[in-house]
Amino acid sequence: MTDYLLTDCHVATMAAQGSAYGAIEDGAILIRDGRIAWVGPRADAPAADVVERLDGRWVTPGLIDCHTHLVFGGDRSREFEQRLGGVSYEEIARSGGGIVSSVKATREAGEDELYASAVARLEGLKATGVTTAEIKSGYGLDRDSELKMLRVARRIGAEAGVRVRTSYLGLHAVPPEHKADRTAYVDLAIDDILPAAHAAGLVDAVDAYCEPIAFSGEEVSRLFDRAKTLGLPVKLHADQLSDGGGAALAAKYDALSADHVEHTTEAGVRAMAEAGVVAVLLPGAYLMLRETTPPPIALFRQYGVAMAVATDCNPGTSPVASMTAALNLACVQFRLTPEEALAGATRIAARALGLTDVGTIEPGKAADLAVWDITRPAELCYWLGKPLLHARYVSGLRA
């Protein structure tokens, strides 16, 4: 067993207690067997077999993108042009565009093609410090295509230098072949596709899109009831375009997270707080849709709702493949502090995925780390587009 010491660095542990960012100035980190064995002041560092000096750089936990749609076929740049011309997202969706327009391309793409395109997008996340990413299905909307997407997501986690958590998002949109009988599709998604995906070991959590243009609270409840019988945690696209009671529904099912939440009311925030549901903020979608109602950040702070930040990388409403860009947008658009934003991409993002062994730099945690060419942690939220990453470590190995 080789002990590996990173030294001559500043460490933003992002632990909940202590100084801002959990910072250790002039620190060191001991890695043993892929995990953090010790962290503290450099003067107290234990001996190690291998020592790497970081020349005063900052080290943070590897960033965690807890909401992505990274696997999909094609793109929707044409819809981007339409929105710039004044057509709303809802109008595009109701006319057969939006999510449904990605379904055809995803169904037609083979697994190798989907893998190659997703890994190309993943490079942007990795270059901005991501070591863990959540990847959803939801662009297949039939049994074979949904399982295909989830298999590709698992392959990314095995081969592409990041940890991956998968979410089954069967209730994302009604596919064209079921437009005249949405109940038949809801039955298929709940009673056929989800059990098949679970039996194949492809699902870590179950998600749904609860909006008037998507699925009702009653339909989502059926899905979540089935998820619970399978022992799977749930999460929800909630209150993005309207107040549909999504936050309260997520709280009712003890969801890991409610995501978007721009239109969540105080009652919904209170329910989230009581249930311990994380609010996942998605400033990329807010920007691209030119929304004007931000999430209720003051209420989240007042009631103690933990806030995560993610890219929502997807082909239609958030073609964002940079985690540091998401941090910047969360600060500029939603007025998060840099420390809140960075916690939202580390410690809180881990919680939003139900993970306990990543997200902070503490003994016993996985040695998933990002090393940065910065002079203070706030720079991760300050710069927009400047390359800042020096190195990434996944399980103690450069990745």
mmCIF file of C-alpha atoms in Angstrom:
data_model
loop_
_atom_site.group_PDB
_atom_site.id
_atom_site.type_symbol
_atom_site.label_atom_id
_atom_site.label_comp_id
_atom_site.label_asym_id
_atom_site.label_seq_id
_atom_site.Cartn_x
_atom_site.Cartn_y
_atom_site.Cartn_z
ATOM 1 C CA MET A 1 0.000 0.000 0.000
ATOM 2 C CA THR A 2 1.510 3.323 -1.144
ATOM 3 C CA ASP A 3 0.908 6.512 0.833
ATOM 4 C CA TYR A 4 0.659 9.534 -1.450
ATOM 5 C CA LEU A 5 0.992 13.057 -0.020
ATOM 6 C CA LEU A 6 -0.215 16.208 -1.767
ATOM 7 C CA THR A 7 1.555 19.094 -0.069
ATOM 8 C CA ASP A 8 2.330 22.808 -0.377
ATOM 9 C CA CYS A 9 -1.312 23.572 -1.124
ATOM 10 C CA HIS A 10 -4.348 25.310 0.298
ATOM 11 C CA VAL A 11 -7.294 23.000 0.973
ATOM 12 C CA ALA A 12 -10.956 23.982 0.744
ATOM 13 C CA THR A 13 -12.321 20.933 2.556
ATOM 14 C CA MET A 14 -15.938 22.165 2.184
ATOM 15 C CA ALA A 15 -16.708 20.511 5.511
ATOM 16 C CA ALA A 16 -19.775 22.003 7.162
ATOM 17 C CA GLN A 17 -17.969 23.348 10.208
ATOM 18 C CA GLY A 18 -14.979 25.599 10.637
ATOM 19 C CA SER A 19 -13.604 28.460 8.567
ATOM 20 C CA ALA A 20 -14.959 29.747 5.275
ATOM 21 C CA TYR A 21 -14.838 26.946 2.691
ATOM 22 C CA GLY A 22 -13.488 24.735 5.498
ATOM 23 C CA ALA A 23 -10.136 26.190 4.443
ATOM 24 C CA ILE A 24 -6.757 24.936 5.591
ATOM 25 C CA GLU A 25 -4.064 27.383 4.518
ATOM 26 C CA ASP A 26 -0.675 25.812 3.749
ATOM 27 C CA GLY A 27 -2.098 22.340 4.013
ATOM 28 C CA ALA A 28 -1.479 18.780 2.896
ATOM 29 C CA ILE A 29 -3.586 15.710 2.045
ATOM 30 C CA LEU A 30 -2.536 12.081 2.567
ATOM 31 C CA ILE A 31 -4.089 9.554 0.179
ATOM 32 C CA ARG A 32 -4.056 5.829 0.926
ATOM 33 C CA ASP A 33 -5.759 3.136 -1.134
ATOM 34 C CA GLY A 34 -7.845 5.677 -3.031
ATOM 35 C CA ARG A 35 -9.177 7.408 0.056
ATOM 36 C CA ILE A 36 -8.248 10.396 2.152
ATOM 37 C CA ALA A 37 -6.258 9.159 5.134
ATOM 38 C CA TRP A 38 -5.361 12.544 6.633
ATOM 39 C CA VAL A 39 -5.775 16.266 5.924
ATOM 40 C CA GLY A 40 -4.354 19.158 7.869
ATOM 41 C CA PRO A 41 -1.588 21.766 8.137
ATOM 42 C CA ARG A 42 1.512 20.959 6.126
ATOM 43 C CA ALA A 43 3.688 21.286 9.230
ATOM 44 C CA ASP A 44 1.850 18.311 10.761
ATOM 45 C CA ALA A 45 1.823 16.112 7.664
ATOM 46 C CA PRO A 46 2.760 12.449 8.163
ATOM 47 C CA ALA A 47 5.506 10.747 6.172
ATOM 48 C CA ALA A 48 4.555 9.294 2.797
ATOM 49 C CA ASP A 49 6.036 7.061 0.117
ATOM 50 C CA VAL A 50 5.323 9.583 -2.646
ATOM 51 C CA VAL A 51 5.151 13.361 -2.223
ATOM 52 C CA GLU A 52 3.744 15.797 -4.791
ATOM 53 C CA ARG A 53 4.178 19.518 -4.239
ATOM 54 C CA LEU A 54 1.357 21.654 -5.603
ATOM 55 C CA ASP A 55 3.188 24.994 -5.447
ATOM 56 C CA GLY A 56 0.560 26.843 -3.457
ATOM 57 C CA ARG A 57 -2.445 25.779 -5.547
ATOM 58 C CA TRP A 58 -5.909 25.304 -4.091
ATOM 59 C CA VAL A 59 -7.479 21.857 -3.736
ATOM 60 C CA THR A 60 -11.229 21.313 -3.484
ATOM 61 C CA PRO A 61 -13.351 18.185 -3.507
ATOM 62 C CA GLY A 62 -13.985 17.066 -7.070
ATOM 63 C CA LEU A 63 -17.063 18.904 -8.263
ATOM 64 C CA ILE A 64 -20.348 17.021 -8.537
ATOM 65 C CA ASP A 65 -22.827 17.754 -11.311
ATOM 66 C CA CYS A 66 -25.991 16.374 -9.750
ATOM 67 C CA HIS A 67 -28.403 17.023 -12.645
ATOM 68 C CA THR A 68 -27.514 16.267 -16.278
ATOM 69 C CA HIS A 69 -29.110 14.821 -19.387
ATOM 70 C CA LEU A 70 -25.716 14.050 -20.849
ATOM 71 C CA VAL A 71 -26.767 11.132 -23.091
ATOM 72 C CA PHE A 72 -28.850 12.095 -26.112
ATOM 73 C CA GLY A 73 -28.864 12.052 -29.895
ATOM 74 C CA GLY A 74 -28.720 15.110 -32.154
ATOM 75 C CA ASP A 75 -29.057 18.689 -30.947
ATOM 76 C CA ARG A 76 -31.730 21.397 -30.833
ATOM 77 C CA SER A 77 -29.890 24.443 -32.104
ATOM 78 C CA ARG A 78 -32.820 25.176 -34.437
ATOM 79 C CA GLU A 79 -35.087 25.562 -31.416
ATOM 80 C CA PHE A 80 -32.518 27.903 -29.912
ATOM 81 C CA GLU A 81 -32.992 30.108 -32.957
ATOM 82 C CA GLN A 82 -36.771 29.871 -32.590
ATOM 83 C CA ARG A 83 -36.659 30.969 -28.969
ATOM 84 C CA LEU A 84 -34.462 33.909 -29.917
ATOM 85 C CA GLY A 85 -37.163 34.791 -32.429
ATOM 86 C CA GLY A 86 -39.772 34.921 -29.693
ATOM 87 C CA VAL A 87 -41.279 31.428 -29.678
ATOM 88 C CA SER A 88 -41.723 30.138 -26.121
ATOM 89 C CA TYR A 89 -40.436 26.821 -24.829
ATOM 90 C CA GLU A 90 -44.023 25.745 -24.167
ATOM 91 C CA GLU A 91 -45.086 26.615 -27.729
ATOM 92 C CA ILE A 92 -42.172 24.612 -29.137
ATOM 93 C CA ALA A 93 -43.034 21.627 -26.926
ATOM 94 C CA ARG A 94 -46.733 21.674 -27.813
ATOM 95 C CA SER A 95 -45.928 21.816 -31.547
ATOM 96 C CA GLY A 96 -43.893 18.606 -31.403
ATOM 97 C CA GLY A 97 -40.506 20.064 -30.637
ATOM 98 C CA GLY A 98 -38.675 20.177 -27.340
ATOM 99 C CA ILE A 99 -38.017 16.875 -25.625
ATOM 100 C CA VAL A 100 -39.914 14.874 -28.245
ATOM 101 C CA SER A 101 -37.621 16.185 -30.989
ATOM 102 C CA SER A 102 -34.653 14.623 -29.171
ATOM 103 C CA VAL A 103 -36.457 11.301 -28.870
ATOM 104 C CA LYS A 104 -36.264 10.473 -32.580
ATOM 105 C CA ALA A 105 -32.518 11.165 -32.764
ATOM 106 C CA THR A 106 -31.837 9.222 -29.584
ATOM 107 C CA ARG A 107 -33.859 6.222 -30.703
ATOM 108 C CA GLU A 108 -32.015 6.150 -34.030
ATOM 109 C CA ALA A 109 -28.523 6.398 -32.507
ATOM 110 C CA GLY A 110 -26.570 3.283 -31.584
ATOM 111 C CA GLU A 111 -24.946 2.860 -28.205
ATOM 112 C CA ASP A 112 -21.456 3.617 -29.484
ATOM 113 C CA GLU A 113 -22.701 6.807 -31.119
ATOM 114 C CA LEU A 114 -24.488 7.918 -27.955
ATOM 115 C CA TYR A 115 -21.420 7.108 -25.882
ATOM 116 C CA ALA A 116 -19.083 9.065 -28.157
ATOM 117 C CA SER A 117 -21.258 12.174 -28.199
ATOM 118 C CA ALA A 118 -21.848 12.077 -24.444
ATOM 119 C CA VAL A 119 -18.140 11.673 -23.690
ATOM 120 C CA ALA A 120 -17.404 14.667 -25.916
ATOM 121 C CA ARG A 121 -19.791 16.764 -23.814
ATOM 122 C CA LEU A 122 -18.362 15.263 -20.645
ATOM 123 C CA GLU A 123 -14.947 16.703 -21.507
ATOM 124 C CA GLY A 124 -16.288 20.164 -20.719
ATOM 125 C CA LEU A 125 -17.443 19.011 -17.295
ATOM 126 C CA LYS A 126 -14.166 17.244 -16.552
ATOM 127 C CA ALA A 127 -12.178 20.307 -17.629
ATOM 128 C CA THR A 128 -14.086 22.280 -15.004
ATOM 129 C CA GLY A 129 -13.354 19.900 -12.145
ATOM 130 C CA VAL A 130 -16.228 17.404 -12.241
ATOM 131 C CA THR A 131 -15.457 13.968 -10.833
ATOM 132 C CA THR A 132 -19.064 12.779 -10.287
ATOM 133 C CA ALA A 133 -22.024 13.282 -12.616
ATOM 134 C CA GLU A 134 -25.645 12.231 -12.517
ATOM 135 C CA ILE A 135 -27.009 11.136 -15.915
ATOM 136 C CA LYS A 136 -30.721 10.759 -16.674
ATOM 137 C CA SER A 137 -32.574 8.756 -19.261
ATOM 138 C CA GLY A 138 -35.736 10.301 -20.704
ATOM 139 C CA TYR A 139 -34.981 10.760 -24.405
ATOM 140 C CA GLY A 140 -35.820 7.172 -25.323
ATOM 141 C CA LEU A 141 -39.383 6.868 -24.016
ATOM 142 C CA ASP A 142 -39.705 3.235 -24.998
ATOM 143 C CA ARG A 143 -38.287 0.173 -23.302
ATOM 144 C CA ASP A 144 -35.351 -0.533 -25.598
ATOM 145 C CA SER A 145 -34.257 3.096 -25.933
ATOM 146 C CA GLU A 146 -34.515 3.942 -22.243
ATOM 147 C CA LEU A 147 -32.435 0.898 -21.318
ATOM 148 C CA LYS A 148 -29.993 1.806 -24.084
ATOM 149 C CA MET A 149 -29.483 5.269 -22.589
ATOM 150 C CA LEU A 150 -28.966 3.857 -19.114
ATOM 151 C CA ARG A 151 -26.456 1.294 -20.383
ATOM 152 C CA VAL A 152 -24.490 4.109 -22.018
ATOM 153 C CA ALA A 153 -24.544 6.047 -18.751
ATOM 154 C CA ARG A 154 -23.188 3.027 -16.878
ATOM 155 C CA ARG A 155 -20.462 2.644 -19.519
ATOM 156 C CA ILE A 156 -19.459 6.273 -19.054
ATOM 157 C CA GLY A 157 -19.024 5.617 -15.349
ATOM 158 C CA ALA A 158 -16.891 2.562 -16.049
ATOM 159 C CA GLU A 159 -14.688 4.002 -18.790
ATOM 160 C CA ALA A 160 -14.670 7.815 -18.904
ATOM 161 C CA GLY A 161 -12.927 8.908 -15.707
ATOM 162 C CA VAL A 162 -15.929 10.028 -13.636
ATOM 163 C CA ARG A 163 -18.277 8.471 -11.142
ATOM 164 C CA VAL A 164 -21.814 8.235 -12.535
ATOM 165 C CA ARG A 165 -25.190 7.993 -10.840
ATOM 166 C CA THR A 166 -28.107 7.136 -13.097
ATOM 167 C CA SER A 167 -31.695 8.362 -12.913
ATOM 168 C CA TYR A 168 -34.614 6.787 -14.769
ATOM 169 C CA LEU A 169 -36.662 9.659 -16.237
ATOM 170 C CA GLY A 170 -39.368 7.763 -18.067
ATOM 171 C CA LEU A 171 -41.966 10.424 -17.236
ATOM 172 C CA HIS A 172 -40.164 13.145 -19.173
ATOM 173 C CA ALA A 173 -42.569 13.562 -22.095
ATOM 174 C CA VAL A 174 -45.278 11.575 -23.836
ATOM 175 C CA PRO A 175 -43.770 9.971 -26.968
ATOM 176 C CA PRO A 176 -45.481 10.612 -30.312
ATOM 177 C CA GLU A 177 -46.876 7.090 -30.664
ATOM 178 C CA HIS A 178 -48.802 7.507 -27.388
ATOM 179 C CA LYS A 179 -50.032 11.054 -27.946
ATOM 180 C CA ALA A 180 -53.639 9.845 -28.272
ATOM 181 C CA ASP A 181 -53.427 7.627 -25.177
ATOM 182 C CA ARG A 182 -51.056 9.041 -22.591
ATOM 183 C CA THR A 183 -52.368 6.641 -19.938
ATOM 184 C CA ALA A 184 -51.007 3.726 -21.935
ATOM 185 C CA TYR A 185 -47.576 5.336 -21.924
ATOM 186 C CA VAL A 186 -47.695 6.101 -18.207
ATOM 187 C CA ASP A 187 -48.580 2.447 -17.596
ATOM 188 C CA LEU A 188 -45.680 1.343 -19.815
ATOM 189 C CA ALA A 189 -43.183 3.644 -18.136
ATOM 190 C CA ILE A 190 -44.188 2.548 -14.634
ATOM 191 C CA ASP A 191 -45.110 -1.103 -15.007
ATOM 192 C CA ASP A 192 -42.734 -2.243 -17.739
ATOM 193 C CA ILE A 193 -39.718 0.011 -18.374
ATOM 194 C CA LEU A 194 -38.869 0.875 -14.764
ATOM 195 C CA PRO A 195 -38.936 -2.739 -13.492
ATOM 196 C CA ALA A 196 -36.867 -3.857 -16.486
ATOM 197 C CA ALA A 197 -34.273 -1.144 -15.926
ATOM 198 C CA HIS A 198 -34.129 -1.916 -12.220
ATOM 199 C CA ALA A 199 -33.777 -5.661 -12.828
ATOM 200 C CA ALA A 200 -30.852 -4.936 -15.144
ATOM 201 C CA GLY A 201 -29.104 -2.926 -12.415
ATOM 202 C CA LEU A 202 -29.251 0.296 -14.410
ATOM 203 C CA VAL A 203 -31.110 2.617 -12.018
ATOM 204 C CA ASP A 204 -29.864 4.502 -8.964
ATOM 205 C CA ALA A 205 -32.860 6.862 -8.640
ATOM 206 C CA VAL A 206 -36.197 7.660 -10.294
ATOM 207 C CA ASP A 207 -37.054 11.106 -11.656
ATOM 208 C CA ALA A 208 -40.058 12.748 -13.334
ATOM 209 C CA TYR A 209 -41.060 16.042 -14.942
ATOM 210 C CA CYS A 210 -44.073 17.491 -13.153
ATOM 211 C CA GLU A 211 -45.549 20.359 -15.219
ATOM 212 C CA PRO A 212 -48.760 21.039 -17.168
ATOM 213 C CA ILE A 213 -46.817 20.365 -20.403
ATOM 214 C CA ALA A 214 -45.468 17.116 -18.973
ATOM 215 C CA PHE A 215 -47.004 14.947 -16.201
ATOM 216 C CA SER A 216 -49.495 15.545 -13.429
ATOM 217 C CA GLY A 217 -48.957 15.066 -9.734
ATOM 218 C CA GLU A 218 -51.210 11.994 -9.838
ATOM 219 C CA GLU A 219 -49.155 10.391 -12.593
ATOM 220 C CA VAL A 220 -45.892 11.177 -10.831
ATOM 221 C CA SER A 221 -47.275 9.748 -7.595
ATOM 222 C CA ARG A 222 -47.943 6.444 -9.324
ATOM 223 C CA LEU A 223 -44.343 6.353 -10.562
ATOM 224 C CA PHE A 224 -42.953 7.236 -7.149
ATOM 225 C CA ASP A 225 -45.085 4.609 -5.442
ATOM 226 C CA ARG A 226 -43.615 2.000 -7.776
ATOM 227 C CA ALA A 227 -40.090 3.318 -7.182
ATOM 228 C CA LYS A 228 -40.567 2.979 -3.446
ATOM 229 C CA THR A 229 -41.670 -0.653 -3.799
ATOM 230 C CA LEU A 230 -38.397 -1.270 -5.657
ATOM 231 C CA GLY A 231 -36.371 0.457 -2.950
ATOM 232 C CA LEU A 232 -35.312 3.302 -5.235
ATOM 233 C CA PRO A 233 -35.009 6.944 -4.098
ATOM 234 C CA VAL A 234 -36.822 9.611 -6.080
ATOM 235 C CA LYS A 235 -36.213 13.158 -7.284
ATOM 236 C CA LEU A 236 -38.343 15.587 -9.257
ATOM 237 C CA HIS A 237 -38.235 18.308 -11.912
ATOM 238 C CA ALA A 238 -40.470 20.624 -9.907
ATOM 239 C CA ASP A 239 -42.131 24.025 -10.333
ATOM 240 C CA GLN A 240 -39.931 25.116 -13.231
ATOM 241 C CA LEU A 241 -42.517 26.871 -15.376
ATOM 242 C CA SER A 242 -45.385 27.199 -12.919
ATOM 243 C CA ASP A 243 -46.371 26.430 -9.350
ATOM 244 C CA GLY A 244 -47.664 22.917 -9.756
ATOM 245 C CA GLY A 245 -47.093 21.785 -6.181
ATOM 246 C CA GLY A 246 -44.008 19.864 -7.227
ATOM 247 C CA ALA A 247 -41.919 20.801 -4.208
ATOM 248 C CA ALA A 248 -44.598 19.574 -1.820
ATOM 249 C CA LEU A 249 -44.970 16.375 -3.844
ATOM 250 C CA ALA A 250 -41.222 15.787 -3.653
ATOM 251 C CA ALA A 251 -41.368 16.334 0.090
ATOM 252 C CA LYS A 252 -44.276 13.897 0.458
ATOM 253 C CA TYR A 253 -42.084 11.161 -1.031
ATOM 254 C CA ASP A 254 -38.921 12.147 0.893
ATOM 255 C CA ALA A 255 -37.225 12.892 -2.411
ATOM 256 C CA LEU A 256 -33.494 13.392 -2.591
ATOM 257 C CA SER A 257 -34.090 16.667 -4.424
ATOM 258 C CA ALA A 258 -36.530 18.988 -6.118
ATOM 259 C CA ASP A 259 -34.874 20.549 -9.162
ATOM 260 C CA HIS A 260 -35.461 23.916 -10.898
ATOM 261 C CA VAL A 261 -37.981 25.185 -8.270
ATOM 262 C CA GLU A 262 -38.260 28.692 -9.719
ATOM 263 C CA HIS A 263 -41.987 28.908 -8.921
ATOM 264 C CA THR A 264 -41.986 27.081 -5.591
ATOM 265 C CA THR A 265 -44.120 28.813 -2.965
ATOM 266 C CA GLU A 266 -43.326 29.353 0.694
ATOM 267 C CA ALA A 267 -45.512 26.376 1.583
ATOM 268 C CA GLY A 268 -43.465 24.233 -0.790
ATOM 269 C CA VAL A 269 -40.219 25.508 0.676
ATOM 270 C CA ARG A 270 -41.479 24.712 4.168
ATOM 271 C CA ALA A 271 -42.390 21.175 3.095
ATOM 272 C CA MET A 272 -38.956 20.679 1.559
ATOM 273 C CA ALA A 273 -37.288 21.862 4.748
ATOM 274 C CA GLU A 274 -39.330 19.513 6.922
ATOM 275 C CA ALA A 275 -38.527 16.536 4.672
ATOM 276 C CA GLY A 276 -34.863 17.418 4.118
ATOM 277 C CA VAL A 277 -35.267 17.733 0.342
ATOM 278 C CA VAL A 278 -32.373 19.456 -1.446
ATOM 279 C CA ALA A 279 -33.191 22.298 -3.852
ATOM 280 C CA VAL A 280 -31.140 21.809 -7.035
ATOM 281 C CA LEU A 281 -30.666 25.148 -8.783
ATOM 282 C CA LEU A 282 -30.218 25.067 -12.551
ATOM 283 C CA PRO A 283 -29.125 28.535 -13.665
ATOM 284 C CA GLY A 284 -28.208 27.401 -17.182
ATOM 285 C CA ALA A 285 -31.842 26.619 -18.018
ATOM 286 C CA TYR A 286 -32.941 29.859 -16.360
ATOM 287 C CA LEU A 287 -30.525 31.774 -18.599
ATOM 288 C CA MET A 288 -31.307 29.954 -21.836
ATOM 289 C CA LEU A 289 -35.080 30.235 -21.378
ATOM 290 C CA ARG A 290 -34.697 33.895 -20.389
ATOM 291 C CA GLU A 291 -36.800 33.317 -17.310
ATOM 292 C CA THR A 292 -37.581 36.230 -15.005
ATOM 293 C CA THR A 293 -38.740 34.466 -11.836
ATOM 294 C CA PRO A 294 -35.726 33.190 -9.892
ATOM 295 C CA PRO A 295 -35.913 30.421 -7.296
ATOM 296 C CA PRO A 296 -36.940 31.654 -3.821
ATOM 297 C CA ILE A 297 -33.381 31.817 -2.504
ATOM 298 C CA ALA A 298 -34.250 33.953 0.535
ATOM 299 C CA LEU A 299 -36.911 31.452 1.590
ATOM 300 C CA PHE A 300 -34.534 28.536 1.118
ATOM 301 C CA ARG A 301 -32.067 30.294 3.415
ATOM 302 C CA GLN A 302 -34.788 31.227 5.918
ATOM 303 C CA TYR A 303 -36.069 27.663 6.239
ATOM 304 C CA GLY A 304 -32.668 25.983 5.988
ATOM 305 C CA VAL A 305 -33.205 24.197 2.656
ATOM 306 C CA ALA A 306 -29.843 23.056 1.308
ATOM 307 C CA MET A 307 -29.125 24.340 -2.209
ATOM 308 C CA ALA A 308 -27.157 22.421 -4.833
ATOM 309 C CA VAL A 309 -26.004 23.785 -8.188
ATOM 310 C CA ALA A 310 -25.862 21.779 -11.435
ATOM 311 C CA THR A 311 -25.482 22.343 -15.170
ATOM 312 C CA ASP A 312 -28.682 20.609 -16.381
ATOM 313 C CA CYS A 313 -26.597 19.819 -19.478
ATOM 314 C CA ASN A 314 -29.183 18.965 -22.131
ATOM 315 C CA PRO A 315 -29.831 19.584 -25.833
ATOM 316 C CA GLY A 316 -32.723 22.006 -25.521
ATOM 317 C CA THR A 317 -32.890 24.277 -22.516
ATOM 318 C CA SER A 318 -29.391 24.133 -21.027
ATOM 319 C CA PRO A 319 -26.605 23.298 -23.486
ATOM 320 C CA VAL A 320 -24.121 24.009 -20.691
ATOM 321 C CA ALA A 321 -21.053 21.783 -20.381
ATOM 322 C CA SER A 322 -19.102 23.777 -17.796
ATOM 323 C CA MET A 323 -19.515 23.397 -14.056
ATOM 324 C CA THR A 324 -17.692 26.637 -13.286
ATOM 325 C CA ALA A 325 -20.047 28.457 -15.660
ATOM 326 C CA ALA A 326 -22.964 27.066 -13.636
ATOM 327 C CA LEU A 327 -21.324 28.350 -10.446
ATOM 328 C CA ASN A 328 -20.870 31.799 -11.951
ATOM 329 C CA LEU A 329 -24.473 31.919 -13.154
ATOM 330 C CA ALA A 330 -25.788 30.774 -9.774
ATOM 331 C CA CYS A 331 -23.978 33.688 -8.145
ATOM 332 C CA VAL A 332 -24.800 36.321 -10.763
ATOM 333 C CA GLN A 333 -28.433 35.360 -11.467
ATOM 334 C CA PHE A 334 -29.544 33.916 -8.123
ATOM 335 C CA ARG A 335 -27.237 35.894 -5.817
ATOM 336 C CA LEU A 336 -25.682 32.883 -4.134
ATOM 337 C CA THR A 337 -22.444 33.630 -2.353
ATOM 338 C CA PRO A 338 -19.387 31.916 -3.847
ATOM 339 C CA GLU A 339 -19.171 29.713 -0.758
ATOM 340 C CA GLU A 340 -22.835 28.695 -1.107
ATOM 341 C CA ALA A 341 -22.313 27.932 -4.798
ATOM 342 C CA LEU A 342 -19.191 25.840 -4.205
ATOM 343 C CA ALA A 343 -20.906 23.951 -1.383
ATOM 344 C CA GLY A 344 -23.752 23.392 -3.836
ATOM 345 C CA ALA A 345 -21.379 21.698 -6.262
ATOM 346 C CA THR A 346 -19.648 19.574 -3.633
ATOM 347 C CA ARG A 347 -21.121 18.757 -0.211
ATOM 348 C CA ILE A 348 -24.759 19.550 -1.043
ATOM 349 C CA ALA A 349 -24.608 18.016 -4.513
ATOM 350 C CA ALA A 350 -23.436 14.760 -2.940
ATOM 351 C CA ARG A 351 -26.454 14.844 -0.651
ATOM 352 C CA ALA A 352 -28.740 15.455 -3.649
ATOM 353 C CA LEU A 353 -27.476 12.160 -5.093
ATOM 354 C CA GLY A 354 -27.629 10.248 -1.825
ATOM 355 C CA LEU A 355 -23.829 9.923 -1.708
ATOM 356 C CA THR A 356 -21.875 9.968 1.538
ATOM 357 C CA ASP A 357 -18.293 9.221 0.465
ATOM 358 C CA VAL A 358 -17.642 12.258 -1.755
ATOM 359 C CA GLY A 359 -18.230 15.999 -1.574
ATOM 360 C CA THR A 360 -15.796 16.976 1.192
ATOM 361 C CA ILE A 361 -12.126 16.470 1.900
ATOM 362 C CA GLU A 362 -12.173 14.512 5.148
ATOM 363 C CA PRO A 363 -10.539 11.284 6.349
ATOM 364 C CA GLY A 364 -12.392 8.256 5.075
ATOM 365 C CA LYS A 365 -13.862 9.982 2.025
ATOM 366 C CA ALA A 366 -12.899 8.991 -1.512
ATOM 367 C CA ALA A 367 -9.893 10.941 -2.776
ATOM 368 C CA ASP A 368 -11.850 12.680 -5.535
ATOM 369 C CA LEU A 369 -10.109 16.022 -5.817
ATOM 370 C CA ALA A 370 -9.732 19.041 -8.083
ATOM 371 C CA VAL A 371 -6.523 21.109 -8.058
ATOM 372 C CA TRP A 372 -6.898 24.696 -9.244
ATOM 373 C CA ASP A 373 -4.693 27.529 -10.498
ATOM 374 C CA ILE A 374 -6.396 30.127 -8.319
ATOM 375 C CA THR A 375 -5.462 32.341 -5.398
ATOM 376 C CA ARG A 376 -8.790 32.052 -3.533
ATOM 377 C CA PRO A 377 -11.827 29.762 -3.888
ATOM 378 C CA ALA A 378 -14.160 32.574 -4.981
ATOM 379 C CA GLU A 379 -12.336 32.622 -8.323
ATOM 380 C CA LEU A 380 -14.166 29.415 -9.260
ATOM 381 C CA CYS A 381 -17.351 31.499 -9.362
ATOM 382 C CA TYR A 382 -15.742 34.720 -10.580
ATOM 383 C CA TRP A 383 -14.152 33.705 -13.880
ATOM 384 C CA LEU A 384 -16.385 32.846 -16.827
ATOM 385 C CA GLY A 385 -14.507 30.814 -19.410
ATOM 386 C CA LYS A 386 -10.981 31.036 -18.028
ATOM 387 C CA PRO A 387 -9.255 27.618 -17.697
ATOM 388 C CA LEU A 388 -8.604 27.122 -13.991
ATOM 389 C CA LEU A 389 -8.129 23.377 -13.513
ATOM 390 C CA HIS A 390 -4.624 22.023 -12.935
ATOM 391 C CA ALA A 391 -5.500 18.372 -12.205
ATOM 392 C CA ARG A 392 -8.316 16.002 -11.248
ATOM 393 C CA TYR A 393 -8.019 12.932 -9.025
ATOM 394 C CA VAL A 394 -10.589 10.138 -8.888
ATOM 395 C CA SER A 395 -10.007 7.627 -6.121
ATOM 396 C CA GLY A 396 -6.559 9.125 -5.654
ATOM 397 C CA LEU A 397 -5.493 8.692 -9.277
ATOM 398 C CA ARG A 398 -5.058 11.426 -11.842
ATOM 399 C CA ALA A 399 -7.974 11.147 -14.253
#
